[in-house]
Amino acid sequence: MKKEYGYILIAYILMQLSGFVGYPLVFKAGQFLGMDAVKMKELVPGYWLVISFSLTLLIVWLILRKTNRTSKLERMEPLPVGQSVFWAVIGVFLALFAQRIAIAIEAALGIEMGSQNTESIIQIIELVPAVMIAASVIGPILEEIVFRKILFGSLYEKYSFTVSALISSVIFSLAHMELEHTILYASMGFTFAFLYVKTKRIIVPICAHVAMNSLVVVVQYFYADEIEKMMKEAEQMQQMILWFM
């Protein structure tokens, strides 16, 4: 692995752990500006999420600018722009399809639907709307660089696509700290790895990932009540069917 990639991994890990230092700093800044302490405690996670994600993306971009493109995938001829755009669009549907299959598998295993991560992010967005950009755009960009370009790309230097995609996707899943949804996250990671290899352009899985996250955030944020109503109606319908049977 290139040393520059090591720096990026360190930056990403530090971002994940930065709340221990960042939260108190943001809280102190809020107090200095005369903000209410109780309100500030609610806003701190959202503010720091935006700040830490943005700073990390800037650092990663600066490092990548000085990195020589000598990896296996970077030495290959990428697909033409038109075809890459096609796969970026199709990739969204592939990721959603893979997600649907994973949800069905998890349901068969008795795992309940719903992501605690998504629910927590939506709650933070309600307090700090700017978090929507961090969750929908900046987060996916960082994840694709770390888990696909660096982890998957480095593994792909030595191993087959299946082995490289499987290992990097499991790590990608574990990084989300929802072990019960390992299959769900891994299925998406596998899909994005496929898009990267298919097009030889990291921008393609980035676009697909951004589009999918944006769709999830928009639906959950703006149509949460409608979704809850539909789920209740579906449960009632299921109960009626079982009763008649």
Coordinates of C-alpha atoms in Angstrom, one line a residue:
M1 CA 0.0 0.0 0.0
K2 CA 1.2 3.5 -0.8
K3 CA 2.3 5.6 2.1
E4 CA -0.1 8.3 0.9
Y5 CA -3.0 5.8 1.3
G6 CA -1.8 5.1 4.8
Y7 CA -2.1 8.8 5.6
I8 CA -5.6 8.8 4.3
L9 CA -6.6 5.8 6.4
I10 CA -5.1 7.6 9.5
A11 CA -7.1 10.7 8.6
Y12 CA -10.3 8.8 8.2
I13 CA -9.8 6.9 11.5
L14 CA -9.0 10.1 13.3
M15 CA -12.2 11.6 11.9
Q16 CA -14.2 8.8 13.3
L17 CA -12.6 9.3 16.8
S18 CA -12.4 13.1 16.6
G19 CA -15.7 13.7 18.5
F20 CA -13.8 13.2 21.8
V21 CA -12.0 16.4 21.1
G22 CA -14.3 18.1 18.7
Y23 CA -17.5 18.1 20.8
P24 CA -16.0 20.0 23.7
L25 CA -14.4 22.5 21.3
V26 CA -17.6 23.2 19.5
F27 CA -19.5 23.4 22.8
K28 CA -17.0 25.9 24.2
A29 CA -17.2 27.9 20.9
G30 CA -21.0 28.0 21.3
Q31 CA -20.7 29.2 24.9
F32 CA -18.2 31.9 23.8
L33 CA -20.8 33.1 21.2
G34 CA -23.5 33.3 23.9
M35 CA -25.6 30.3 22.8
D36 CA -27.8 28.5 25.3
A37 CA -25.9 25.6 26.8
V38 CA -28.8 23.1 26.7
K39 CA -29.5 23.9 23.0
M40 CA -25.8 23.8 22.2
K41 CA -25.5 20.2 23.5
E42 CA -28.2 19.2 21.0
L43 CA -26.4 20.9 18.1
V44 CA -22.8 19.9 18.8
P45 CA -23.0 16.4 17.1
G46 CA -24.3 17.9 13.9
Y47 CA -21.9 20.8 13.8
W48 CA -18.9 18.6 14.4
L49 CA -20.1 16.1 11.9
V50 CA -20.1 18.7 9.2
I51 CA -16.8 20.2 10.3
S52 CA -14.9 16.9 10.7
F53 CA -16.2 15.5 7.4
S54 CA -15.4 18.6 5.5
L55 CA -11.8 18.9 6.9
T56 CA -11.1 15.2 6.3
L57 CA -12.3 15.5 2.7
L58 CA -10.0 18.5 2.2
I59 CA -7.1 16.6 3.6
V60 CA -7.8 13.5 1.5
W61 CA -8.1 15.6 -1.6
L62 CA -4.7 17.3 -0.9
I63 CA -3.0 13.9 -0.4
L64 CA -4.5 12.4 -3.5
R65 CA -3.3 15.3 -5.6
K66 CA 0.3 14.3 -4.9
T67 CA -0.3 10.5 -5.2
N68 CA 1.1 8.8 -8.3
R69 CA -1.4 6.6 -10.1
T70 CA 0.3 3.3 -10.3
S71 CA -2.2 0.8 -8.9
K72 CA -3.5 -2.1 -10.9
L73 CA -6.9 -0.5 -11.7
E74 CA -5.3 2.9 -12.4
R75 CA -3.0 1.3 -15.0
M76 CA -6.0 -0.1 -16.9
E77 CA -7.8 1.9 -19.6
P78 CA -11.0 3.3 -18.1
L79 CA -14.4 3.1 -19.9
P80 CA -15.3 6.1 -22.0
V81 CA -17.1 8.9 -20.3
G82 CA -20.5 8.1 -21.8
Q83 CA -20.4 4.4 -20.7
S84 CA -19.1 5.5 -17.3
V85 CA -22.1 7.8 -16.9
F86 CA -24.4 4.9 -17.9
W87 CA -22.9 2.6 -15.2
A88 CA -23.1 5.4 -12.6
V89 CA -26.9 5.6 -13.2
I90 CA -27.4 1.9 -13.4
G91 CA -25.2 1.5 -10.3
V92 CA -27.9 3.2 -8.2
F93 CA -30.4 0.6 -9.2
L94 CA -27.9 -2.2 -8.8
A95 CA -27.2 -1.0 -5.2
L96 CA -30.9 -0.7 -4.4
F97 CA -31.5 -4.2 -5.9
A98 CA -28.6 -5.7 -3.8
Q99 CA -30.0 -3.9 -0.8
R100 CA -33.4 -5.4 -1.4
I101 CA -32.0 -8.9 -1.6
A102 CA -29.9 -8.3 1.6
I103 CA -33.0 -7.1 3.4
A104 CA -34.9 -10.2 2.3
I105 CA -32.1 -12.4 3.6
E106 CA -31.9 -10.6 6.9
A107 CA -35.7 -10.8 7.3
A108 CA -35.5 -14.6 6.7
L109 CA -32.9 -14.7 9.5
G110 CA -35.2 -12.8 11.8
I111 CA -33.4 -9.5 11.7
E112 CA -35.7 -6.5 11.9
M113 CA -35.7 -3.8 9.2
G114 CA -34.5 -0.3 9.9
S115 CA -31.1 1.2 10.5
Q116 CA -30.2 2.9 13.8
N117 CA -27.5 4.8 12.0
T118 CA -30.0 6.2 9.5
E119 CA -32.5 7.1 12.2
S120 CA -29.7 8.9 14.2
I121 CA -28.6 10.8 11.2
I122 CA -32.1 11.9 10.4
Q123 CA -32.6 13.2 14.0
I124 CA -29.3 15.2 13.7
I125 CA -30.4 16.6 10.3
E126 CA -33.6 17.9 11.9
L127 CA -31.4 20.0 14.3
V128 CA -28.6 20.9 11.8
P129 CA -29.9 20.7 8.2
A130 CA -26.3 21.1 6.9
V131 CA -25.7 17.5 8.0
M132 CA -27.7 16.4 5.0
I133 CA -24.8 17.4 2.8
A134 CA -22.3 15.6 5.0
A135 CA -24.4 12.4 5.1
S136 CA -25.5 12.4 1.4
V137 CA -22.3 13.7 -0.3
I138 CA -19.2 14.0 1.7
G139 CA -19.6 10.8 3.6
P140 CA -20.1 8.6 0.5
I141 CA -17.1 10.3 -1.2
L142 CA -14.8 9.5 1.8
E143 CA -16.1 6.0 2.0
E144 CA -15.5 5.2 -1.6
I145 CA -12.0 6.6 -1.5
V146 CA -11.2 4.6 1.7
F147 CA -13.0 1.3 1.2
R148 CA -13.0 1.0 -2.6
K149 CA -10.0 3.0 -4.0
I150 CA -7.6 2.2 -1.1
L151 CA -8.7 -1.0 0.7
F152 CA -10.3 -2.8 -2.3
G153 CA -7.8 -1.4 -4.7
S154 CA -4.8 -2.6 -2.6
L155 CA -6.3 -6.1 -2.1
Y156 CA -7.1 -6.3 -5.9
E157 CA -3.4 -6.0 -6.5
K158 CA -2.8 -9.5 -5.1
Y159 CA -6.2 -11.3 -5.0
S160 CA -9.2 -11.9 -7.2
F161 CA -12.1 -9.6 -7.5
T162 CA -14.3 -11.9 -5.4
V163 CA -11.9 -12.1 -2.5
S164 CA -10.9 -8.4 -2.6
A165 CA -14.5 -7.3 -2.8
L166 CA -15.6 -9.6 0.0
I167 CA -12.9 -8.6 2.4
S168 CA -13.2 -4.9 1.7
S169 CA -17.1 -5.1 1.9
V170 CA -17.1 -6.8 5.2
I171 CA -14.7 -4.2 6.6
F172 CA -17.0 -1.5 5.1
S173 CA -19.9 -3.2 6.9
L174 CA -18.2 -3.5 10.2
A175 CA -17.2 0.2 10.0
H176 CA -20.9 1.1 10.2
M177 CA -21.1 -0.5 13.7
E178 CA -24.3 -2.3 13.0
L179 CA -23.4 -6.0 13.1
E180 CA -26.9 -7.1 12.6
H181 CA -26.9 -5.5 9.2
T182 CA -23.6 -6.8 8.0
I183 CA -25.2 -8.5 5.0
L184 CA -26.9 -5.3 4.0
Y185 CA -23.8 -3.1 4.1
A186 CA -21.6 -5.7 2.6
S187 CA -24.0 -6.1 -0.4
M188 CA -23.7 -2.4 -1.2
G189 CA -19.9 -2.5 -0.8
F190 CA -19.7 -5.5 -3.2
T191 CA -21.8 -3.5 -5.7
F192 CA -19.7 -0.4 -5.5
A193 CA -16.5 -2.6 -5.9
F194 CA -18.0 -4.1 -9.1
L195 CA -18.7 -0.6 -10.5
Y196 CA -15.1 0.4 -9.8
V197 CA -13.7 -2.6 -11.6
K198 CA -16.2 -2.4 -14.4
T199 CA -15.4 1.3 -15.3
K200 CA -11.9 1.7 -13.8
R201 CA -13.1 5.1 -12.5
I202 CA -13.6 5.7 -8.8
I203 CA -16.0 8.6 -9.6
V204 CA -18.6 6.0 -10.8
P205 CA -19.1 4.2 -7.5
I206 CA -18.9 7.6 -5.8
C207 CA -21.7 9.0 -7.9
A208 CA -23.8 5.9 -7.3
H209 CA -23.2 6.0 -3.6
V210 CA -24.0 9.7 -3.3
A211 CA -27.2 9.2 -5.3
M212 CA -28.3 6.3 -3.2
N213 CA -27.5 8.0 0.1
S214 CA -29.3 11.2 -1.1
L215 CA -32.3 9.2 -2.0
V216 CA -32.5 7.5 1.4
V217 CA -32.0 10.7 3.3
V218 CA -34.6 12.7 1.3
V219 CA -37.1 9.9 1.6
Q220 CA -36.5 9.4 5.3
Y221 CA -36.4 13.1 6.1
F222 CA -39.3 14.4 4.0
Y223 CA -41.6 11.4 3.9
A224 CA -41.0 9.8 7.3
D225 CA -44.7 10.1 8.3
E226 CA -46.0 8.7 5.0
I227 CA -43.6 5.7 5.3
E228 CA -44.7 5.0 8.8
K229 CA -48.3 5.1 7.8
M230 CA -47.7 2.8 4.9
M231 CA -45.9 0.3 7.2
K232 CA -48.7 0.3 9.7
E233 CA -51.3 -0.3 6.9
A234 CA -49.1 -3.1 5.5
E235 CA -49.0 -4.7 9.0
Q236 CA -52.8 -4.4 9.4
M237 CA -53.3 -5.9 5.9
Q238 CA -51.0 -8.8 6.8
Q239 CA -52.9 -9.4 10.1
M240 CA -56.2 -9.5 8.2
I241 CA -54.8 -12.0 5.6
L242 CA -53.6 -14.2 8.4
W243 CA -57.0 -14.0 10.2
F244 CA -58.9 -15.0 7.1
M245 CA -56.5 -17.9 6.5

